[in-house]
Amino acid sequence: MAELWDGLREAIRLISHGDGYVWDITFRTILVSSVATVLAMLAGVPAGYLLARRRFPGRTLLLTAVNTGMGMPPVVVGLVVWLLLVRSGPLGGFELIYTKRAMVIAQFVIATPMVVGFTAAAIQALPADLPDLLTMLGAGRIRTLWLLSREANLGLLAAVMAGFGGVISEVGASMTVGGNLDGNTRVLTTAIVTETSRGQNERAIALGLILLALAFAVNLLLTFVQQRRLR
Amino acid sequence: MELRFAGVTFVRAGREILNVPELSFPEGRVTALLGPNGAGKTTILRLAAGLERPTRGTVRIGGTNAGRATRAVSAFAFQSAVFLSGTVEANLGLALRLRGVAAGERSARIASALDACGVGHLAGRSAHRLSGGEAQRVNLARTLAMQAPLTLMDEPLAGIDDPTHRDFVYQLPGLLRRAGATTVFVTHDRDEASRIADDMVVLIDGRVRAAGSVAAVLHHPPDRETAEFLGYTLLPEPVGATAIIAALLRQGGGGEPFALEVESVNEAIVGGEIVGRIRGQRVSMPVSGDRPLPAAGSVVQVFAPPEAVVRFDC
């Protein structure tokens, strides 16, 4: 117990004194996870819309795959992305392995099924005639997608929360494809693993607190927006 | 703008939903589309709107195939009144903006349509906070505000409370005629159809059973099933006048005394055994004491046996 309190004290000191190592990792984490989430939204929202609206052979299978993907272990995603990006792999020529881009790709793969799944559910929850109404009013495809997204904004905010929450807290994929290189691809989760294995519990706790605070702050912001729209 | 179906079939999941060799909705006329549930009424509207494509045949609006090109001349009031977030005024404004109506003209059109439908006071209300009846009236207002040459309405008066419904049934013909659009509306209500529409189409099992002026369809149902759907009561077997009157009395229920124009019934059916099909809900009005029926029935039409129809026009 004493160790935990010591850890907490040290963590607060590290955060309040602006420890360079800690803040460097924090900013990198925000960067990688934000880019991955934005990309997942750009791809996942239209895909979720199509899954919700269109009827085609294999749709149920695809929805099942998406739902399965929402719970896919990040380490498995990391392994698959690693196999693709490693020098001897099919995409090895791009030399992305052990870079922040590789981590973004892996996190994108983790977040996209969540965004697709939440978007499809949000669009399906809208009145069935709404898309047809917009079509009849003369809205084009992009405008229809925009207007429906605006209507389904609560569901889409849930998609952002799920996507960002999923990638910022994962460790397996980032470790596998990023390599946890100090000053380059180390992020909060992989740093926590490293510091714990080194016996640097204070640092690990400090990083853990920052990770929690970060996830809380992002979700607080999104929940605030979500609830304000409900009023 | 005429709406014409030619050789149209529509198949969904291997089942033929609609088979319409020929059907036209003349320009400027108001047509009621009647039929039991699952008859294909909404499918006809969706085909006309270009929201569905016929499996075979053509649906043409003013000579152009229904689809993206004709949506600009059509307005569709869906059965469920759906709105985007925002006020009633914002919803109508968006509809007109998407149709390219100039900003200066929008406010006047919105105010006029909302007033015509008796919901002018709801302009600033959130569209998601309307009651069912209010939403239907705003839905109707949005459709009218578009001033489209082809207006399609799927049960536009469903869910509106009785007094307002009566007002609408009275006002809507004027509103639609002033708009001058070719109008097709789906309804289950025969009285609503006969009061609002010029023409009537009866659809049963995806096939047109009767089409023509309201009077022609109502007074000359072409077959037993259509007559029954239109409210004629089918008596089980050929019977005489006495049995028909007895059946009428039974329909009245409760052993209440009735005042019926028995003379005219006798007159009409004397001379043969006929199958009587009687508009039961019209003639079964119980009265107390010796007071006569407020609207006593009289036989207005009898066809030759065995397809005889006895219709009371109360």
PDB file of N, CA and C in Angstrom, chain A residues 20-102:
ATOM      1  N   GLY A  20      10.016  15.838 -19.114  1.00  0.00           N
ATOM      2  CA  GLY A  20      10.091  15.797 -20.579  1.00  0.00           C
ATOM      3  C   GLY A  20       9.737  14.442 -21.149  1.00  0.00           C
ATOM      4  N   TYR A  21      10.258  13.399 -20.511  1.00  0.00           N
ATOM      5  CA  TYR A  21      10.003  12.030 -20.981  1.00  0.00           C
ATOM      6  C   TYR A  21       8.501  11.732 -20.967  1.00  0.00           C
ATOM      7  N   VAL A  22       7.849  12.081 -19.868  1.00  0.00           N
ATOM      8  CA  VAL A  22       6.413  11.800 -19.706  1.00  0.00           C
ATOM      9  C   VAL A  22       5.577  12.571 -20.725  1.00  0.00           C
ATOM     10  N   TRP A  23       5.871  13.855 -20.875  1.00  0.00           N
ATOM     11  CA  TRP A  23       5.060  14.666 -21.792  1.00  0.00           C
ATOM     12  C   TRP A  23       5.302  14.315 -23.253  1.00  0.00           C
ATOM     13  N   ASP A  24       6.558  13.927 -23.565  1.00  0.00           N
ATOM     14  CA  ASP A  24       6.871  13.485 -24.924  1.00  0.00           C
ATOM     15  C   ASP A  24       6.003  12.278 -25.305  1.00  0.00           C
ATOM     16  N   ILE A  25       5.939  11.329 -24.363  1.00  0.00           N
ATOM     17  CA  ILE A  25       5.131  10.115 -24.618  1.00  0.00           C
ATOM     18  C   ILE A  25       3.644  10.472 -24.703  1.00  0.00           C
ATOM     19  N   THR A  26       3.232  11.386 -23.838  1.00  0.00           N
ATOM     20  CA  THR A  26       1.815  11.774 -23.823  1.00  0.00           C
ATOM     21  C   THR A  26       1.396  12.397 -25.154  1.00  0.00           C
ATOM     22  N   PHE A  27       2.194  13.347 -25.633  1.00  0.00           N
ATOM     23  CA  PHE A  27       1.841  14.001 -26.900  1.00  0.00           C
ATOM     24  C   PHE A  27       1.840  13.004 -28.053  1.00  0.00           C
ATOM     25  N   ARG A  28       2.803  12.074 -28.048  1.00  0.00           N
ATOM     26  CA  ARG A  28       2.874  11.072 -29.119  1.00  0.00           C
ATOM     27  C   ARG A  28       1.615  10.187 -29.077  1.00  0.00           C
ATOM     28  N   THR A  29       1.202   9.859 -27.876  1.00  0.00           N
ATOM     29  CA  THR A  29       0.007   9.018 -27.725  1.00  0.00           C
ATOM     30  C   THR A  29      -1.214   9.729 -28.304  1.00  0.00           C
ATOM     31  N   ILE A  30      -1.343  11.015 -27.926  1.00  0.00           N
ATOM     32  CA  ILE A  30      -2.503  11.784 -28.422  1.00  0.00           C
ATOM     33  C   ILE A  30      -2.461  11.853 -29.939  1.00  0.00           C
ATOM     34  N   LEU A  31      -1.277  12.111 -30.488  1.00  0.00           N
ATOM     35  CA  LEU A  31      -1.132  12.249 -31.935  1.00  0.00           C
ATOM     36  C   LEU A  31      -1.537  10.961 -32.656  1.00  0.00           C
ATOM     37  N   VAL A  32      -0.929   9.867 -32.261  1.00  0.00           N
ATOM     38  CA  VAL A  32      -1.171   8.587 -32.954  1.00  0.00           C
ATOM     39  C   VAL A  32      -2.642   8.185 -32.841  1.00  0.00           C
ATOM     40  N   SER A  33      -3.186   8.248 -31.635  1.00  0.00           N
ATOM     41  CA  SER A  33      -4.565   7.786 -31.442  1.00  0.00           C
ATOM     42  C   SER A  33      -5.575   8.720 -32.098  1.00  0.00           C
ATOM     43  N   SER A  34      -5.290  10.025 -32.095  1.00  0.00           N
ATOM     44  CA  SER A  34      -6.222  10.971 -32.730  1.00  0.00           C
ATOM     45  C   SER A  34      -6.238  10.763 -34.239  1.00  0.00           C
ATOM     46  N   VAL A  35      -5.056  10.638 -34.834  1.00  0.00           N
ATOM     47  CA  VAL A  35      -5.005  10.447 -36.300  1.00  0.00           C
ATOM     48  C   VAL A  35      -5.719   9.149 -36.668  1.00  0.00           C
ATOM     49  N   ALA A  36      -5.463   8.088 -35.895  1.00  0.00           N
ATOM     50  CA  ALA A  36      -6.107   6.800 -36.183  1.00  0.00           C
ATOM     51  C   ALA A  36      -7.626   6.920 -36.059  1.00  0.00           C
ATOM     52  N   THR A  37      -8.095   7.638 -35.036  1.00  0.00           N
ATOM     53  CA  THR A  37      -9.547   7.776 -34.832  1.00  0.00           C
ATOM     54  C   THR A  37     -10.183   8.598 -35.954  1.00  0.00           C
ATOM     55  N   VAL A  38      -9.518   9.698 -36.329  1.00  0.00           N
ATOM     56  CA  VAL A  38     -10.069  10.532 -37.418  1.00  0.00           C
ATOM     57  C   VAL A  38     -10.153   9.718 -38.711  1.00  0.00           C
ATOM     58  N   LEU A  39      -9.100   8.968 -39.011  1.00  0.00           N
ATOM     59  CA  LEU A  39      -9.118   8.144 -40.223  1.00  0.00           C
ATOM     60  C   LEU A  39     -10.215   7.075 -40.137  1.00  0.00           C
ATOM     61  N   ALA A  40     -10.367   6.496 -38.958  1.00  0.00           N
ATOM     62  CA  ALA A  40     -11.411   5.475 -38.770  1.00  0.00           C
ATOM     63  C   ALA A  40     -12.797   6.083 -38.959  1.00  0.00           C
ATOM     64  N   MET A  41     -12.972   7.344 -38.522  1.00  0.00           N
ATOM     65  CA  MET A  41     -14.263   8.024 -38.730  1.00  0.00           C
ATOM     66  C   MET A  41     -14.506   8.268 -40.212  1.00  0.00           C
ATOM     67  N   LEU A  42     -13.461   8.739 -40.904  1.00  0.00           N
ATOM     68  CA  LEU A  42     -13.616   9.044 -42.330  1.00  0.00           C
ATOM     69  C   LEU A  42     -14.009   7.796 -43.126  1.00  0.00           C
ATOM     70  N   ALA A  43     -13.440   6.669 -42.757  1.00  0.00           N
ATOM     71  CA  ALA A  43     -13.761   5.428 -43.476  1.00  0.00           C
ATOM     72  C   ALA A  43     -14.993   4.749 -42.889  1.00  0.00           C
ATOM     73  N   GLY A  44     -15.120   4.803 -41.571  1.00  0.00           N
ATOM     74  CA  GLY A  44     -16.146   4.018 -40.888  1.00  0.00           C
ATOM     75  C   GLY A  44     -17.547   4.592 -40.971  1.00  0.00           C
ATOM     76  N   VAL A  45     -17.672   5.917 -41.000  1.00  0.00           N
ATOM     77  CA  VAL A  45     -19.021   6.512 -41.034  1.00  0.00           C
ATOM     78  C   VAL A  45     -19.727   6.188 -42.361  1.00  0.00           C
ATOM     79  N   PRO A  46     -19.088   6.440 -43.525  1.00  0.00           N
ATOM     80  CA  PRO A  46     -19.760   6.061 -44.777  1.00  0.00           C
ATOM     81  C   PRO A  46     -20.012   4.547 -44.867  1.00  0.00           C
ATOM     82  N   ALA A  47     -19.051   3.754 -44.388  1.00  0.00           N
ATOM     83  CA  ALA A  47     -19.224   2.295 -44.445  1.00  0.00           C
ATOM     84  C   ALA A  47     -20.392   1.862 -43.553  1.00  0.00           C
ATOM     85  N   GLY A  48     -20.482   2.450 -42.383  1.00  0.00           N
ATOM     86  CA  GLY A  48     -21.580   2.134 -41.473  1.00  0.00           C
ATOM     87  C   GLY A  48     -22.920   2.543 -42.066  1.00  0.00           C
ATOM     88  N   TYR A  49     -22.920   3.698 -42.745  1.00  0.00           N
ATOM     89  CA  TYR A  49     -24.147   4.186 -43.403  1.00  0.00           C
ATOM     90  C   TYR A  49     -24.596   3.186 -44.465  1.00  0.00           C
ATOM     91  N   LEU A  50     -23.639   2.751 -45.296  1.00  0.00           N
ATOM     92  CA  LEU A  50     -23.982   1.809 -46.369  1.00  0.00           C
ATOM     93  C   LEU A  50     -24.481   0.487 -45.787  1.00  0.00           C
ATOM     94  N   LEU A  51     -23.821   0.029 -44.738  1.00  0.00           N
ATOM     95  CA  LEU A  51     -24.251  -1.232 -44.113  1.00  0.00           C
ATOM     96  C   LEU A  51     -25.665  -1.111 -43.538  1.00  0.00           C
ATOM     97  N   ALA A  52     -25.966   0.069 -43.028  1.00  0.00           N
ATOM     98  CA  ALA A  52     -27.289   0.275 -42.424  1.00  0.00           C
ATOM     99  C   ALA A  52     -28.369   0.402 -43.489  1.00  0.00           C
ATOM    100  N   ARG A  53     -28.031   1.012 -44.603  1.00  0.00           N
ATOM    101  CA  ARG A  53     -29.052   1.388 -45.580  1.00  0.00           C
ATOM    102  C   ARG A  53     -29.227   0.407 -46.739  1.00  0.00           C
ATOM    103  N   ARG A  54     -28.126  -0.167 -47.182  1.00  0.00           N
ATOM    104  CA  ARG A  54     -28.196  -0.990 -48.385  1.00  0.00           C
ATOM    105  C   ARG A  54     -28.487  -2.442 -48.056  1.00  0.00           C
ATOM    106  N   ARG A  55     -29.196  -3.096 -48.968  1.00  0.00           N
ATOM    107  CA  ARG A  55     -29.429  -4.529 -48.844  1.00  0.00           C
ATOM    108  C   ARG A  55     -28.665  -5.212 -49.960  1.00  0.00           C
ATOM    109  N   PHE A  56     -27.753  -6.107 -49.621  1.00  0.00           N
ATOM    110  CA  PHE A  56     -26.978  -6.813 -50.643  1.00  0.00           C
ATOM    111  C   PHE A  56     -26.606  -8.196 -50.102  1.00  0.00           C
ATOM    112  N   PRO A  57     -26.297  -9.119 -51.002  1.00  0.00           N
ATOM    113  CA  PRO A  57     -25.943 -10.458 -50.534  1.00  0.00           C
ATOM    114  C   PRO A  57     -24.700 -10.397 -49.643  1.00  0.00           C
ATOM    115  N   GLY A  58     -24.731 -11.090 -48.550  1.00  0.00           N
ATOM    116  CA  GLY A  58     -23.577 -11.132 -47.649  1.00  0.00           C
ATOM    117  C   GLY A  58     -23.570 -10.022 -46.622  1.00  0.00           C
ATOM    118  N   ARG A  59     -24.638  -9.216 -46.596  1.00  0.00           N
ATOM    119  CA  ARG A  59     -24.687  -8.090 -45.664  1.00  0.00           C
ATOM    120  C   ARG A  59     -24.655  -8.569 -44.213  1.00  0.00           C
ATOM    121  N   THR A  60     -25.440  -9.599 -43.939  1.00  0.00           N
ATOM    122  CA  THR A  60     -25.494 -10.108 -42.567  1.00  0.00           C
ATOM    123  C   THR A  60     -24.120 -10.625 -42.139  1.00  0.00           C
ATOM    124  N   LEU A  61     -23.450 -11.290 -43.085  1.00  0.00           N
ATOM    125  CA  LEU A  61     -22.115 -11.827 -42.804  1.00  0.00           C
ATOM    126  C   LEU A  61     -21.153 -10.672 -42.488  1.00  0.00           C
ATOM    127  N   LEU A  62     -21.277  -9.605 -43.292  1.00  0.00           N
ATOM    128  CA  LEU A  62     -20.403  -8.448 -43.110  1.00  0.00           C
ATOM    129  C   LEU A  62     -20.667  -7.773 -41.756  1.00  0.00           C
ATOM    130  N   LEU A  63     -21.962  -7.648 -41.422  1.00  0.00           N
ATOM    131  CA  LEU A  63     -22.310  -7.044 -40.123  1.00  0.00           C
ATOM    132  C   LEU A  63     -21.756  -7.888 -38.978  1.00  0.00           C
ATOM    133  N   THR A  64     -21.833  -9.207 -39.163  1.00  0.00           N
ATOM    134  CA  THR A  64     -21.284 -10.108 -38.136  1.00  0.00           C
ATOM    135  C   THR A  64     -19.771  -9.903 -38.022  1.00  0.00           C
ATOM    136  N   ALA A  65     -19.116  -9.759 -39.183  1.00  0.00           N
ATOM    137  CA  ALA A  65     -17.659  -9.544 -39.178  1.00  0.00           C
ATOM    138  C   ALA A  65     -17.321  -8.239 -38.463  1.00  0.00           C
ATOM    139  N   VAL A  66     -18.126  -7.203 -38.732  1.00  0.00           N
ATOM    140  CA  VAL A  66     -17.895  -5.902 -38.083  1.00  0.00           C
ATOM    141  C   VAL A  66     -18.076  -6.035 -36.572  1.00  0.00           C
ATOM    142  N   ASN A  67     -19.149  -6.700 -36.183  1.00  0.00           N
ATOM    143  CA  ASN A  67     -19.408  -6.859 -34.744  1.00  0.00           C
ATOM    144  C   ASN A  67     -18.304  -7.674 -34.073  1.00  0.00           C
ATOM    145  N   THR A  68     -17.807  -8.669 -34.813  1.00  0.00           N
ATOM    146  CA  THR A  68     -16.691  -9.455 -34.278  1.00  0.00           C
ATOM    147  C   THR A  68     -15.452  -8.564 -34.164  1.00  0.00           C
ATOM    148  N   GLY A  69     -15.254  -7.735 -35.189  1.00  0.00           N
ATOM    149  CA  GLY A  69     -14.098  -6.833 -35.214  1.00  0.00           C
ATOM    150  C   GLY A  69     -14.100  -5.859 -34.060  1.00  0.00           C
ATOM    151  N   MET A  70     -15.303  -5.529 -33.573  1.00  0.00           N
ATOM    152  CA  MET A  70     -15.400  -4.587 -32.450  1.00  0.00           C
ATOM    153  C   MET A  70     -14.768  -5.155 -31.192  1.00  0.00           C
ATOM    154  N   GLY A  71     -14.709  -6.479 -31.131  1.00  0.00           N
ATOM    155  CA  GLY A  71     -14.118  -7.077 -29.939  1.00  0.00           C
ATOM    156  C   GLY A  71     -12.815  -7.799 -30.238  1.00  0.00           C
ATOM    157  N   MET A  72     -12.196  -7.449 -31.369  1.00  0.00           N
ATOM    158  CA  MET A  72     -10.982  -8.164 -31.775  1.00  0.00           C
ATOM    159  C   MET A  72      -9.805  -7.803 -30.849  1.00  0.00           C
ATOM    160  N   PRO A  73      -9.050  -8.805 -30.388  1.00  0.00           N
ATOM    161  CA  PRO A  73      -7.908  -8.498 -29.509  1.00  0.00           C
ATOM    162  C   PRO A  73      -6.877  -7.663 -30.265  1.00  0.00           C
ATOM    163  N   PRO A  74      -6.473  -6.508 -29.717  1.00  0.00           N
ATOM    164  CA  PRO A  74      -5.511  -5.643 -30.414  1.00  0.00           C
ATOM    165  C   PRO A  74      -4.213  -6.362 -30.780  1.00  0.00           C
ATOM    166  N   VAL A  75      -3.817  -7.317 -29.938  1.00  0.00           N
ATOM    167  CA  VAL A  75      -2.553  -7.991 -30.216  1.00  0.00           C
ATOM    168  C   VAL A  75      -2.653  -8.818 -31.510  1.00  0.00           C
ATOM    169  N   VAL A  76      -3.855  -9.319 -31.782  1.00  0.00           N
ATOM    170  CA  VAL A  76      -4.053 -10.082 -33.028  1.00  0.00           C
ATOM    171  C   VAL A  76      -3.972  -9.127 -34.215  1.00  0.00           C
ATOM    172  N   VAL A  77      -4.603  -7.936 -34.055  1.00  0.00           N
ATOM    173  CA  VAL A  77      -4.510  -6.924 -35.105  1.00  0.00           C
ATOM    174  C   VAL A  77      -3.040  -6.565 -35.325  1.00  0.00           C
ATOM    175  N   GLY A  78      -2.337  -6.370 -34.222  1.00  0.00           N
ATOM    176  CA  GLY A  78      -0.915  -6.034 -34.308  1.00  0.00           C
ATOM    177  C   GLY A  78      -0.139  -7.089 -35.067  1.00  0.00           C
ATOM    178  N   LEU A  79      -0.437  -8.342 -34.781  1.00  0.00           N
ATOM    179  CA  LEU A  79       0.273  -9.443 -35.449  1.00  0.00           C
ATOM    180  C   LEU A  79       0.027  -9.411 -36.957  1.00  0.00           C
ATOM    181  N   VAL A  80      -1.257  -9.228 -37.343  1.00  0.00           N
ATOM    182  CA  VAL A  80      -1.599  -9.219 -38.776  1.00  0.00           C
ATOM    183  C   VAL A  80      -0.930  -8.028 -39.476  1.00  0.00           C
ATOM    184  N   VAL A  81      -1.032  -6.844 -38.841  1.00  0.00           N
ATOM    185  CA  VAL A  81      -0.408  -5.656 -39.447  1.00  0.00           C
ATOM    186  C   VAL A  81       1.112  -5.835 -39.510  1.00  0.00           C
ATOM    187  N   TRP A  82       1.669  -6.415 -38.461  1.00  0.00           N
ATOM    188  CA  TRP A  82       3.124  -6.669 -38.449  1.00  0.00           C
ATOM    189  C   TRP A  82       3.512  -7.579 -39.614  1.00  0.00           C
ATOM    190  N   LEU A  83       2.736  -8.659 -39.817  1.00  0.00           N
ATOM    191  CA  LEU A  83       3.028  -9.605 -40.910  1.00  0.00           C
ATOM    192  C   LEU A  83       2.955  -8.914 -42.277  1.00  0.00           C
ATOM    193  N   LEU A  84       2.070  -7.933 -42.378  1.00  0.00           N
ATOM    194  CA  LEU A  84       1.935  -7.207 -43.655  1.00  0.00           C
ATOM    195  C   LEU A  84       3.072  -6.209 -43.853  1.00  0.00           C
ATOM    196  N   LEU A  85       3.484  -5.542 -42.753  1.00  0.00           N
ATOM    197  CA  LEU A  85       4.434  -4.426 -42.881  1.00  0.00           C
ATOM    198  C   LEU A  85       5.901  -4.820 -42.692  1.00  0.00           C
ATOM    199  N   VAL A  86       6.108  -5.973 -42.084  1.00  0.00           N
ATOM    200  CA  VAL A  86       7.491  -6.387 -41.832  1.00  0.00           C
ATOM    201  C   VAL A  86       8.244  -6.470 -43.174  1.00  0.00           C
ATOM    202  N   ARG A  87       9.543  -6.247 -43.118  1.00  0.00           N
ATOM    203  CA  ARG A  87      10.317  -6.108 -44.377  1.00  0.00           C
ATOM    204  C   ARG A  87      10.070  -7.241 -45.374  1.00  0.00           C
ATOM    205  N   SER A  88       9.893  -8.453 -44.841  1.00  0.00           N
ATOM    206  CA  SER A  88       9.691  -9.593 -45.751  1.00  0.00           C
ATOM    207  C   SER A  88       8.216  -9.743 -46.146  1.00  0.00           C
ATOM    208  N   GLY A  89       7.342  -8.894 -45.589  1.00  0.00           N
ATOM    209  CA  GLY A  89       5.904  -9.003 -45.851  1.00  0.00           C
ATOM    210  C   GLY A  89       5.511  -8.324 -47.153  1.00  0.00           C
ATOM    211  N   PRO A  90       4.243  -8.495 -47.552  1.00  0.00           N
ATOM    212  CA  PRO A  90       3.774  -7.932 -48.834  1.00  0.00           C
ATOM    213  C   PRO A  90       3.888  -6.409 -48.917  1.00  0.00           C
ATOM    214  N   LEU A  91       3.817  -5.709 -47.778  1.00  0.00           N
ATOM    215  CA  LEU A  91       3.925  -4.248 -47.803  1.00  0.00           C
ATOM    216  C   LEU A  91       5.249  -3.772 -47.188  1.00  0.00           C
ATOM    217  N   GLY A  92       6.173  -4.685 -47.081  1.00  0.00           N
ATOM    218  CA  GLY A  92       7.464  -4.375 -46.459  1.00  0.00           C
ATOM    219  C   GLY A  92       8.232  -3.279 -47.165  1.00  0.00           C
ATOM    220  N   GLY A  93       8.026  -3.166 -48.468  1.00  0.00           N
ATOM    221  CA  GLY A  93       8.735  -2.165 -49.272  1.00  0.00           C
ATOM    222  C   GLY A  93       8.473  -0.737 -48.829  1.00  0.00           C
ATOM    223  N   PHE A  94       7.351  -0.528 -48.158  1.00  0.00           N
ATOM    224  CA  PHE A  94       7.023   0.843 -47.722  1.00  0.00           C
ATOM    225  C   PHE A  94       7.803   1.256 -46.467  1.00  0.00           C
ATOM    226  N   GLU A  95       8.485   0.305 -45.871  1.00  0.00           N
ATOM    227  CA  GLU A  95       9.334   0.556 -44.692  1.00  0.00           C
ATOM    228  C   GLU A  95       8.576   1.299 -43.578  1.00  0.00           C
ATOM    229  N   LEU A  96       7.424   0.768 -43.259  1.00  0.00           N
ATOM    230  CA  LEU A  96       6.584   1.409 -42.236  1.00  0.00           C
ATOM    231  C   LEU A  96       6.727   0.759 -40.867  1.00  0.00           C
ATOM    232  N   ILE A  97       7.250  -0.453 -40.845  1.00  0.00           N
ATOM    233  CA  ILE A  97       7.291  -1.183 -39.576  1.00  0.00           C
ATOM    234  C   ILE A  97       8.151  -0.428 -38.559  1.00  0.00           C
ATOM    235  N   TYR A  98       7.707  -0.453 -37.311  1.00  0.00           N
ATOM    236  CA  TYR A  98       8.341   0.241 -36.186  1.00  0.00           C
ATOM    237  C   TYR A  98       8.364   1.760 -36.389  1.00  0.00           C
ATOM    238  N   THR A  99       7.292   2.274 -36.988  1.00  0.00           N
ATOM    239  CA  THR A  99       7.134   3.730 -37.105  1.00  0.00           C
ATOM    240  C   THR A  99       5.768   4.112 -36.522  1.00  0.00           C
ATOM    241  N   LYS A 100       5.609   5.425 -36.333  1.00  0.00           N
ATOM    242  CA  LYS A 100       4.313   5.902 -35.827  1.00  0.00           C
ATOM    243  C   LYS A 100       3.206   5.604 -36.840  1.00  0.00           C
ATOM    244  N   ARG A 101       3.571   5.634 -38.133  1.00  0.00           N
ATOM    245  CA  ARG A 101       2.567   5.340 -39.166  1.00  0.00           C
ATOM    246  C   ARG A 101       2.038   3.914 -39.032  1.00  0.00           C
ATOM    247  N   ALA A 102       2.948   2.999 -38.739  1.00  0.00           N
ATOM    248  CA  ALA A 102       2.521   1.603 -38.542  1.00  0.00           C
ATOM    249  C   ALA A 102       1.555   1.512 -37.377  1.00  0.00           C
TER     250      ALA A 102
END
